[in-house]
CSV table of C-alpha atoms and ligand atoms in Angstrom, one decimal:
chain,number,residue,atom,x,y,z
A,25,TYR,CA,-0.2,0.3,-0.1
A,26,LYS,CA,2.8,1.8,0.5
A,27,GLU,CA,3.7,2.3,-2.8
A,28,SER,CA,0.0,2.8,-4.4
A,29,THR,CA,-0.7,5.8,-2.0
A,30,LYS,CA,0.6,8.5,-3.9
A,31,ASN,CA,1.7,11.0,-0.7
A,32,GLY,CA,4.5,9.6,-0.8
A,33,GLY,CA,3.2,6.0,1.5
A,34,VAL,CA,2.0,7.9,4.4
A,35,ASN,CA,1.7,5.6,7.8
A,36,ILE,CA,-1.7,6.9,8.9
A,37,ASP,CA,-0.6,5.7,12.3
A,38,ASP,CA,1.4,8.9,12.3
A,39,TYR,CA,-2.3,11.1,12.0
A,40,ARG,CA,-3.8,11.9,15.5
A,41,GLY,CA,-6.3,14.5,16.5
A,42,VAL,CA,-9.1,15.8,14.9
A,43,TRP,CA,-8.5,19.4,13.1
A,44,VAL,CA,-12.0,21.6,13.0
A,45,PHE,CA,-11.6,24.7,9.9
A,46,ALA,CA,-13.0,27.9,11.6
A,47,GLU,CA,-14.3,30.2,9.0
A,48,GLN,CA,-14.0,33.7,9.5
A,49,ARG,CA,-15.8,36.8,7.5
A,50,GLU,CA,-15.3,40.0,8.2
A,51,GLY,CA,-13.3,38.9,11.6
A,52,LYS,CA,-15.8,36.5,13.0
A,53,THR,CA,-15.9,33.1,12.9
A,54,LEU,CA,-19.8,31.6,11.6
A,55,ASN,CA,-22.2,29.2,12.7
A,56,VAL,CA,-21.0,26.2,11.5
A,57,VAL,CA,-17.4,26.7,13.0
A,58,ARG,CA,-19.5,25.8,16.3
A,59,GLU,CA,-21.6,23.1,15.5
A,60,LEU,CA,-18.6,21.7,13.7
A,61,LEU,CA,-16.8,21.7,17.5
A,62,GLY,CA,-19.9,20.7,18.8
A,63,GLU,CA,-19.5,17.6,16.2
A,64,GLY,CA,-15.6,17.5,16.3
A,65,ARG,CA,-16.1,17.1,20.4
A,66,LYS,CA,-18.2,13.9,19.6
A,67,ILE,CA,-15.7,11.8,17.7
A,68,ALA,CA,-12.8,13.6,19.2
A,69,ASP,CA,-13.7,12.1,23.0
A,70,GLU,CA,-14.6,8.5,21.0
A,71,LEU,CA,-10.9,8.4,19.9
A,72,GLU,CA,-9.2,9.6,22.8
A,73,THR,CA,-7.7,12.6,21.1
A,74,GLU,CA,-7.2,16.4,21.0
A,75,LEU,CA,-9.8,19.0,19.5
A,76,SER,CA,-8.1,21.9,17.6
A,77,ALA,CA,-9.4,24.4,16.1
A,78,VAL,CA,-7.5,26.2,12.3
A,79,LEU,CA,-8.4,29.7,12.9
A,80,LEU,CA,-6.2,32.2,9.9
A,81,GLY,CA,-6.7,36.0,10.0
A,82,HIS,CA,-5.5,38.9,11.3
A,83,ASN,CA,-6.3,40.2,14.8
A,84,MET,CA,-8.3,38.0,16.0
A,85,GLU,CA,-7.0,36.6,19.4
A,86,GLU,CA,-10.3,37.6,21.1
A,87,GLU,CA,-12.4,34.8,18.8
A,88,ALA,CA,-9.6,32.3,19.4
A,89,ASP,CA,-10.0,32.5,22.7
A,90,LEU,CA,-13.8,32.7,22.0
A,91,LEU,CA,-13.0,29.1,20.0
A,92,ILE,CA,-11.5,27.4,23.0
A,93,LYS,CA,-14.8,28.7,25.2
A,94,TYR,CA,-16.5,26.2,22.4
A,95,GLY,CA,-14.8,23.0,22.9
A,96,ALA,CA,-11.6,23.6,21.0
A,97,ASP,CA,-8.6,21.6,24.0
A,98,LYS,CA,-6.4,23.7,21.2
A,99,VAL,CA,-6.7,26.9,18.2
A,100,ILE,CA,-3.8,27.1,15.4
A,101,TYR,CA,-4.2,30.7,15.0
A,102,VAL,CA,-2.3,32.3,11.9
A,103,ASP,CA,-2.1,35.1,11.9
A,104,ASP,CA,-0.7,37.2,8.5
A,105,GLU,CA,-2.4,40.4,7.3
A,106,LEU,CA,-3.2,38.5,4.0
A,107,LEU,CA,-4.9,35.8,5.4
A,108,ASP,CA,-7.9,38.5,6.3
A,109,VAL,CA,-10.4,38.0,3.4
A,110,TYR,CA,-9.9,34.2,1.7
A,111,THR,CA,-8.0,33.3,-0.3
A,112,THR,CA,-8.0,30.3,-2.6
A,113,ASP,CA,-3.7,29.8,-3.1
A,114,GLY,CA,-3.2,31.9,0.6
A,115,TYR,CA,-6.0,29.7,2.6
A,116,SER,CA,-4.4,25.9,0.6
A,117,LYS,CA,-1.4,26.7,1.2
A,118,VAL,CA,-0.9,27.3,4.6
A,119,ILE,CA,-3.2,24.7,5.6
A,120,PHE,CA,-1.5,22.5,3.6
A,121,ASP,CA,1.8,23.2,5.6
A,122,LEU,CA,0.2,22.7,9.0
A,123,ILE,CA,-1.1,19.7,7.9
A,124,GLU,CA,2.0,18.6,6.7
A,125,GLU,CA,3.5,19.6,9.5
A,126,ARG,CA,1.4,18.7,12.4
A,127,LYS,CA,-0.6,15.2,11.2
A,128,PRO,CA,-4.3,15.4,11.7
A,129,GLU,CA,-6.6,12.3,11.3
A,130,ILE,CA,-9.5,14.8,10.5
A,131,LEU,CA,-10.2,17.6,8.6
A,132,LEU,CA,-13.7,19.2,8.9
A,133,ILE,CA,-14.7,22.0,6.7
A,134,GLY,CA,-18.6,23.8,6.9
A,135,ALA,CA,-19.6,23.0,3.6
A,136,THR,CA,-20.2,27.1,2.7
A,137,ASN,CA,-19.4,28.4,-0.9
A,138,ILE,CA,-15.4,28.8,0.8
A,139,GLY,CA,-15.2,25.8,2.4
A,140,ARG,CA,-16.0,24.2,-0.8
A,141,ASP,CA,-13.0,25.8,-3.2
A,142,LEU,CA,-11.2,25.4,0.0
A,143,GLY,CA,-11.6,21.8,0.3
A,144,PRO,CA,-11.3,20.2,-2.8
A,145,ARG,CA,-8.5,22.3,-3.4
A,146,LEU,CA,-6.6,21.1,-0.1
A,147,SER,CA,-7.5,17.8,-0.9
A,148,ALA,CA,-6.1,17.4,-3.7
A,149,LYS,CA,-3.0,18.2,-3.0
A,150,VAL,CA,-2.7,16.4,0.3
A,151,HIS,CA,-3.6,13.1,-2.0
A,152,THR,CA,-6.0,12.4,0.7
A,153,GLY,CA,-9.9,11.6,-0.4
A,154,LEU,CA,-12.8,14.1,0.8
A,155,THR,CA,-16.4,13.6,2.0
A,156,ALA,CA,-18.6,16.0,0.2
A,157,ASP,CA,-21.8,17.6,1.8
A,158,CYS,CA,-22.1,15.4,4.4
A,159,THR,CA,-24.7,15.4,7.0
A,160,ARG,CA,-23.7,12.5,9.5
A,161,LEU,CA,-20.7,11.6,10.6
A,162,ASP,CA,-19.8,8.3,12.7
A,163,VAL,CA,-17.0,6.6,14.3
A,164,ASP,CA,-15.4,3.2,13.9
A,165,LYS,CA,-13.7,3.0,16.5
A,166,GLU,CA,-11.7,0.5,16.8
A,167,ASN,CA,-10.7,1.5,12.8
A,168,ARG,CA,-10.5,5.4,13.7
A,169,ARG,CA,-11.7,6.0,10.4
A,170,LEU,CA,-15.0,8.2,9.8
A,171,MET,CA,-18.3,7.5,8.5
A,172,MET,CA,-19.3,9.9,6.8
A,173,THR,CA,-22.8,10.2,5.4
A,174,ARG,CA,-24.0,12.1,2.5
A,175,PRO,CA,-27.6,12.1,0.6
A,176,ALA,CA,-26.6,10.2,-2.8
A,177,PHE,CA,-28.8,10.3,-6.3
A,178,GLY,CA,-31.1,13.0,-5.7
A,179,GLY,CA,-31.3,12.2,-2.3
A,180,ASN,CA,-32.9,9.0,-3.0
A,181,LEU,CA,-30.5,7.1,-0.4
A,182,MET,CA,-27.7,8.0,1.8
A,183,ALA,CA,-24.0,6.7,0.8
A,184,THR,CA,-21.2,5.9,4.4
A,185,ILE,CA,-18.2,7.2,2.5
A,186,LEU,CA,-15.1,6.0,4.5
A,187,CYS,CA,-11.4,6.6,3.4
A,188,PRO,CA,-9.2,4.5,5.0
A,189,LYS,CA,-6.2,4.5,3.2
A,190,HIS,CA,-5.3,8.2,3.2
A,191,ARG,CA,-5.0,11.2,5.4
A,192,PRO,CA,-6.7,13.2,6.9
A,193,GLN,CA,-9.7,11.8,6.5
A,194,MET,CA,-11.8,14.9,4.8
A,195,SER,CA,-15.3,15.9,5.1
A,196,THR,CA,-17.6,19.1,4.6
A,197,VAL,CA,-20.6,18.7,6.6
A,198,ARG,CA,-23.5,21.1,5.8
A,199,PRO,CA,-24.3,23.8,7.8
A,200,GLY,CA,-27.2,23.8,10.3
A,201,VAL,CA,-27.4,19.8,10.4
A,202,MET,CA,-24.9,19.5,13.3
A,203,GLU,CA,-25.9,20.5,17.1
A,204,LYS,CA,-23.8,24.1,18.1
A,205,ALA,CA,-21.4,23.9,20.5
A,206,LYS,CA,-22.1,24.8,24.0
A,207,LEU,CA,-20.2,27.8,25.3
A,208,HIS,CA,-18.0,26.4,28.0
A,209,GLU,CA,-17.0,30.3,30.0
A,210,ASP,CA,-14.2,27.4,31.6
A,211,HIS,CA,-13.2,25.1,30.0
A,212,GLU,CA,-9.5,25.4,29.5
A,213,GLY,CA,-7.5,24.8,26.2
A,214,VAL,CA,-3.9,26.7,24.6
A,215,VAL,CA,-4.4,29.3,21.0
A,216,GLU,CA,-1.2,29.2,19.4
A,217,VAL,CA,-0.1,31.5,17.3
A,218,VAL,CA,1.6,31.0,13.7
A,219,LYS,CA,3.3,32.9,11.3
A,220,PRO,CA,3.2,31.3,8.2
A,221,ASN,CA,5.3,30.9,5.4
A,222,LEU,CA,3.2,33.5,2.6
A,223,LYS,CA,3.5,35.6,0.9
A,224,ALA,CA,1.9,37.8,-1.3
A,225,GLU,CA,3.2,35.8,-4.4
A,226,ASP,CA,1.9,33.1,-3.3
A,227,ILE,CA,-1.4,34.0,-4.2
A,228,LYS,CA,-2.4,34.5,-7.5
A,229,ALA,CA,-5.9,35.8,-7.2
A,230,LYS,CA,-5.8,39.2,-5.7
A,231,VAL,CA,-9.3,40.2,-4.1
A,232,VAL,CA,-9.4,43.9,-5.3
A,233,GLU,CA,-12.9,44.6,-4.1
A,234,VAL,CA,-15.5,43.1,-1.6
A,235,VAL,CA,-19.1,43.8,-2.7
A,236,LYS,CA,-21.9,42.8,-0.5
A,237,SER,CA,-25.6,41.5,-1.9
A,238,ASP,CA,-28.1,44.4,-1.5
A,239,LYS,CA,-30.5,41.2,-1.1
A,240,PRO,CA,-32.0,40.6,2.6
A,241,VAL,CA,-30.1,38.0,4.0
A,242,VAL,CA,-32.3,35.3,5.0
A,243,ALA,CA,-31.0,33.4,8.7
A,244,LEU,CA,-33.0,30.7,8.1
A,245,GLU,CA,-30.6,28.3,8.9
A,246,GLU,CA,-30.3,30.8,12.3
A,247,ALA,CA,-34.1,30.8,12.7
A,248,PRO,CA,-36.4,28.9,15.4
A,249,ILE,CA,-39.6,29.3,13.1
A,250,ILE,CA,-39.6,28.9,9.5
A,251,VAL,CA,-42.9,29.1,7.3
A,252,SER,CA,-42.2,27.5,3.9
A,253,GLY,CA,-44.6,28.1,0.5
A,254,GLY,CA,-45.0,25.6,-2.2
A,255,ARG,CA,-46.4,25.9,-5.6
A,256,GLY,CA,-49.7,24.6,-3.6
A,257,LEU,CA,-49.3,28.8,-3.3
A,258,GLY,CA,-50.7,28.7,-7.1
A,259,ASN,CA,-48.6,31.6,-8.0
A,260,GLU,CA,-45.8,34.7,-6.6
A,261,GLU,CA,-48.7,36.5,-4.3
A,262,GLY,CA,-49.1,33.7,-2.1
A,263,PHE,CA,-45.8,34.2,-1.0
A,264,LYS,CA,-47.8,37.8,0.0
A,265,LEU,CA,-49.9,35.3,3.0
A,266,ILE,CA,-46.7,33.1,4.2
A,267,GLU,CA,-45.0,35.9,5.3
A,268,GLU,CA,-48.1,37.3,7.1
A,269,LEU,CA,-48.1,34.4,9.1
A,270,ALA,CA,-44.6,33.8,9.9
A,271,GLU,CA,-44.3,37.3,10.7
A,272,LYS,CA,-47.3,36.6,13.2
A,273,LEU,CA,-45.5,33.7,14.3
A,274,GLY,CA,-41.8,35.7,14.7
A,275,GLY,CA,-40.5,33.7,12.2
A,276,VAL,CA,-39.0,33.8,8.1
A,277,VAL,CA,-40.1,32.2,4.7
A,278,GLY,CA,-38.5,29.0,3.8
A,279,ALA,CA,-39.7,27.6,-0.2
A,280,SER,CA,-39.9,24.5,-2.2
A,281,ARG,CA,-37.8,24.3,-5.2
A,282,ALA,CA,-40.8,24.4,-7.4
A,283,THR,CA,-41.3,28.0,-6.1
A,284,VAL,CA,-37.8,28.4,-6.7
A,285,ASP,CA,-38.0,27.5,-9.8
A,286,THR,CA,-40.7,29.9,-11.4
A,287,ASN,CA,-38.9,32.8,-9.7
A,288,TRP,CA,-41.9,33.1,-6.8
A,289,ILE,CA,-39.3,33.6,-4.3
A,290,ASP,CA,-35.2,33.9,-4.6
A,291,HIS,CA,-33.3,30.8,-3.7
A,292,SER,CA,-31.6,32.2,-1.1
A,293,HIS,CA,-35.0,31.0,0.7
A,294,GLN,CA,-34.8,27.8,0.0
A,295,VAL,CA,-34.8,24.3,2.0
A,296,GLY,CA,-34.6,21.3,1.5
A,297,GLN,CA,-31.3,18.7,-0.2
A,298,THR,CA,-29.8,22.2,-3.3
A,299,GLY,CA,-31.3,24.5,-1.0
A,300,LYS,CA,-30.7,24.9,3.5
A,301,THR,CA,-30.4,22.5,5.5
A,302,VAL,CA,-32.4,23.6,8.6
A,303,ARG,CA,-34.1,22.1,12.3
A,304,PRO,CA,-35.6,25.3,13.8
A,305,GLY,CA,-38.8,24.7,16.2
A,306,LEU,CA,-41.1,24.8,14.3
A,307,TYR,CA,-41.6,24.4,10.8
A,308,VAL,CA,-45.0,25.2,8.7
A,309,ALA,CA,-45.3,23.6,5.6
A,310,CYS,CA,-47.9,25.2,3.5
A,311,GLY,CA,-49.3,23.7,-0.3
A,312,ILE,CA,-45.8,21.1,0.4
A,313,SER,CA,-46.4,17.1,-1.2
A,314,GLY,CA,-43.2,16.1,0.8
A,315,ALA,CA,-41.0,15.3,-1.9
A,316,ILE,CA,-37.8,13.5,-0.4
A,317,GLN,CA,-35.5,16.3,-1.4
A,318,HIS,CA,-37.2,18.5,0.7
A,319,LEU,CA,-38.1,16.2,3.5
A,320,ALA,CA,-34.2,16.2,3.4
A,321,GLY,CA,-33.7,19.4,4.9
A,322,MET,CA,-36.4,20.5,7.0
A,323,GLN,CA,-37.6,16.6,8.9
A,324,ASP,CA,-35.4,16.9,12.1
A,325,SER,CA,-37.5,19.9,12.5
A,326,LYS,CA,-38.3,19.4,16.7
A,327,CYS,CA,-42.2,20.6,15.3
A,328,ILE,CA,-43.9,20.3,12.1
A,329,VAL,CA,-47.5,21.3,10.8
A,330,ALA,CA,-47.7,20.6,7.4
A,331,ILE,CA,-51.1,22.1,5.6
A,332,ASN,CA,-51.9,20.3,2.1
A,333,LYS,CA,-55.2,20.0,1.1
A,334,ASP,CA,-54.2,16.1,-0.1
A,335,ALA,CA,-54.5,14.2,2.6
A,336,ASN,CA,-52.1,11.5,1.1
A,337,ALA,CA,-49.4,14.4,0.5
A,338,PRO,CA,-46.1,12.4,2.1
A,339,ILE,CA,-45.7,15.1,3.9
A,340,PHE,CA,-47.5,14.0,6.3
A,341,GLU,CA,-45.6,12.2,7.6
A,342,VAL,CA,-43.3,13.5,9.1
A,343,ALA,CA,-45.3,16.6,10.5
A,344,ASP,CA,-46.6,16.3,13.8
A,345,TYR,CA,-49.9,17.6,13.1
A,346,GLY,CA,-51.8,18.2,10.0
A,347,ILE,CA,-54.2,20.2,8.8
A,348,VAL,CA,-56.5,19.0,6.1
A,349,GLY,CA,-57.9,21.6,3.4
A,350,ASP,CA,-57.1,25.2,1.3
A,351,LEU,CA,-54.2,26.6,2.6
A,352,TYR,CA,-56.5,30.3,1.2
A,353,GLU,CA,-58.9,29.6,4.4
A,354,VAL,CA,-56.8,27.8,7.1
A,355,ILE,CA,-53.7,30.1,7.3
A,356,PRO,CA,-55.9,32.9,7.4
A,357,GLU,CA,-58.0,31.5,9.9
A,358,LEU,CA,-54.8,30.5,12.2
A,359,ILE,CA,-53.5,34.1,11.7
A,360,GLN,CA,-56.7,35.5,13.3
A,361,ALA,CA,-56.6,32.8,15.7
A,362,LEU,CA,-53.1,34.2,16.3
A,363,ASP,CA,-54.5,37.8,17.0
A,364,ASN,CA,-56.6,37.2,19.2
A,365,VAL,CA,-53.7,35.3,21.7
B,22,FAD,P1,-45.7,20.0,-5.0
B,22,FAD,O1,-45.3,19.1,-5.3
B,22,FAD,O2,-45.8,20.2,-6.9
B,22,FAD,O3,-46.6,20.4,-4.1
B,22,FAD,C1,-47.6,21.0,-4.4
B,22,FAD,C2,-48.9,20.8,-2.8
B,22,FAD,O4,-49.7,21.6,-2.7
B,22,FAD,C3,-49.3,19.7,-3.3
B,22,FAD,O5,-49.4,18.1,-2.6
B,22,FAD,C4,-50.3,19.7,-3.5
B,22,FAD,O6,-52.0,18.9,-2.4
B,22,FAD,C5,-50.3,21.5,-2.4
B,22,FAD,N1,-51.5,22.1,-3.3
B,22,FAD,C6,-52.5,22.1,-4.4
B,22,FAD,N2,-53.1,23.2,-3.8
B,22,FAD,C7,-53.2,23.6,-2.3
B,22,FAD,C8,-53.5,25.0,-2.0
B,22,FAD,N3,-54.3,25.4,-2.3
B,22,FAD,N4,-54.2,24.4,0.1
B,22,FAD,C9,-52.9,23.4,0.2
B,22,FAD,N5,-52.5,22.6,-0.4
B,22,FAD,C10,-52.6,23.2,-1.8
B,22,FAD,N6,-37.3,20.3,-4.1
B,22,FAD,C11,-37.7,20.9,-2.9
B,22,FAD,O7,-38.7,21.7,-1.9
B,22,FAD,N7,-36.0,21.8,-2.1
B,22,FAD,C12,-34.5,20.6,-2.6
B,22,FAD,O8,-33.3,21.8,-2.5
B,22,FAD,C13,-34.4,20.2,-3.6
B,22,FAD,N8,-33.7,19.6,-4.6
B,22,FAD,C14,-34.2,18.6,-5.8
B,22,FAD,C15,-32.6,18.0,-5.6
B,22,FAD,C16,-32.8,17.4,-6.7
B,22,FAD,C17,-31.8,16.8,-7.8
B,22,FAD,C18,-33.9,17.2,-7.6
B,22,FAD,C19,-34.1,16.0,-9.0
B,22,FAD,C20,-35.0,17.7,-7.4
B,22,FAD,C21,-34.9,18.5,-6.1
B,22,FAD,N9,-36.5,19.1,-5.9
B,22,FAD,C22,-36.3,19.7,-3.9
B,22,FAD,C23,-37.5,19.3,-6.1
B,22,FAD,C24,-38.1,17.8,-5.1
B,22,FAD,O9,-38.0,17.2,-6.3
B,22,FAD,C25,-39.7,18.4,-5.6
B,22,FAD,O10,-40.1,18.5,-6.8
B,22,FAD,C26,-40.3,19.6,-5.4
B,22,FAD,O11,-39.8,19.7,-3.5
B,22,FAD,C27,-41.8,20.2,-4.9
B,22,FAD,O12,-43.1,20.9,-4.6
B,22,FAD,P2,-43.7,21.6,-4.5
B,22,FAD,O13,-44.0,20.2,-2.6
B,22,FAD,O14,-43.7,22.8,-3.8
B,22,FAD,O15,-45.1,21.5,-5.3
């Protein structure tokens, strides 16, 4: 096997420790980092090894300390002006150097836009595999293997993928799926500040300007309550009713892909396999049939309420409360009832 592997014949027993990539934007780590720390902690405990967060940025000491309180045993904080803003070249070089030097056995990255760019680049550089867009991670303790599960074949089955011969075992993990690590003020750990071997010439693509989208950001993954509309709304106008109910409940608006494809609503609202994965306290599905690709994004919600005029719609199979009826009759009644609360 030594000859067959491209990375110079790695001995997988040389690799130890679980790493989490602590993605940051404008000096703040993303929520997905807390999710990865929560999951990483469980994996590290099971393998009886250390959990480290890898933070790249500039002037982020406070954020580094915070990662310890979220359960990291160690924060490898690479501080450099060149790492302030993400670049594929800069970040992949720095993390590649760290992997070569310190040999982690597992590296978890959030499946964000940046994570989806960084993960493949990095795995190709270190000649290891990458399981993208995982929704579940388990550990085979005896063999120190990470069992990485993700939807496959259009969400019709779940595939569990192993990386038996190469290290690190790399996975990008969908935001919103894993439980967030809790803050423990007294959790102890070490922040190690590292100066990278990085020059401006190493970064071929220069970030000239960061232009923020003027569309309002829908924080679907964060929302405790989501009211989603589907094709059953009949038209774009129908979303006004969904918005009204969402507002009354203090929630945000979600959508099925059918409504996004017909341009009734922006893609940022889409829930499901090719949209966002959510697990709010309350998910209200209105005029949504419950296709497997939609369920993949919301079935872990704590309480699901479905409104559909077809009593046989599959959404009722996952619903805690089902209302069989026309949404244009049911929702106004719900709104009126909420007004009277
Ligand atoms: P429909 O399936 O058409 O359902 C409409 C429902 O509304 C019906 O159940 C109907 O009984 C009900 N209805 C109609 N009128 C009323 C009324 N007046 N009152 C009450 N109920 C009414 N879909 C997603 O949502 N998210 C994804 O991320 C996603 N990813 C996909 C990825 C792939 C690779 C593929 C192949 C598909 C994906 N889909 C996704 C599409 C998915 O398969 C379904 O086509 C889609 O979810 C259907 O949307 P819908 O439930 O709104 O529409």
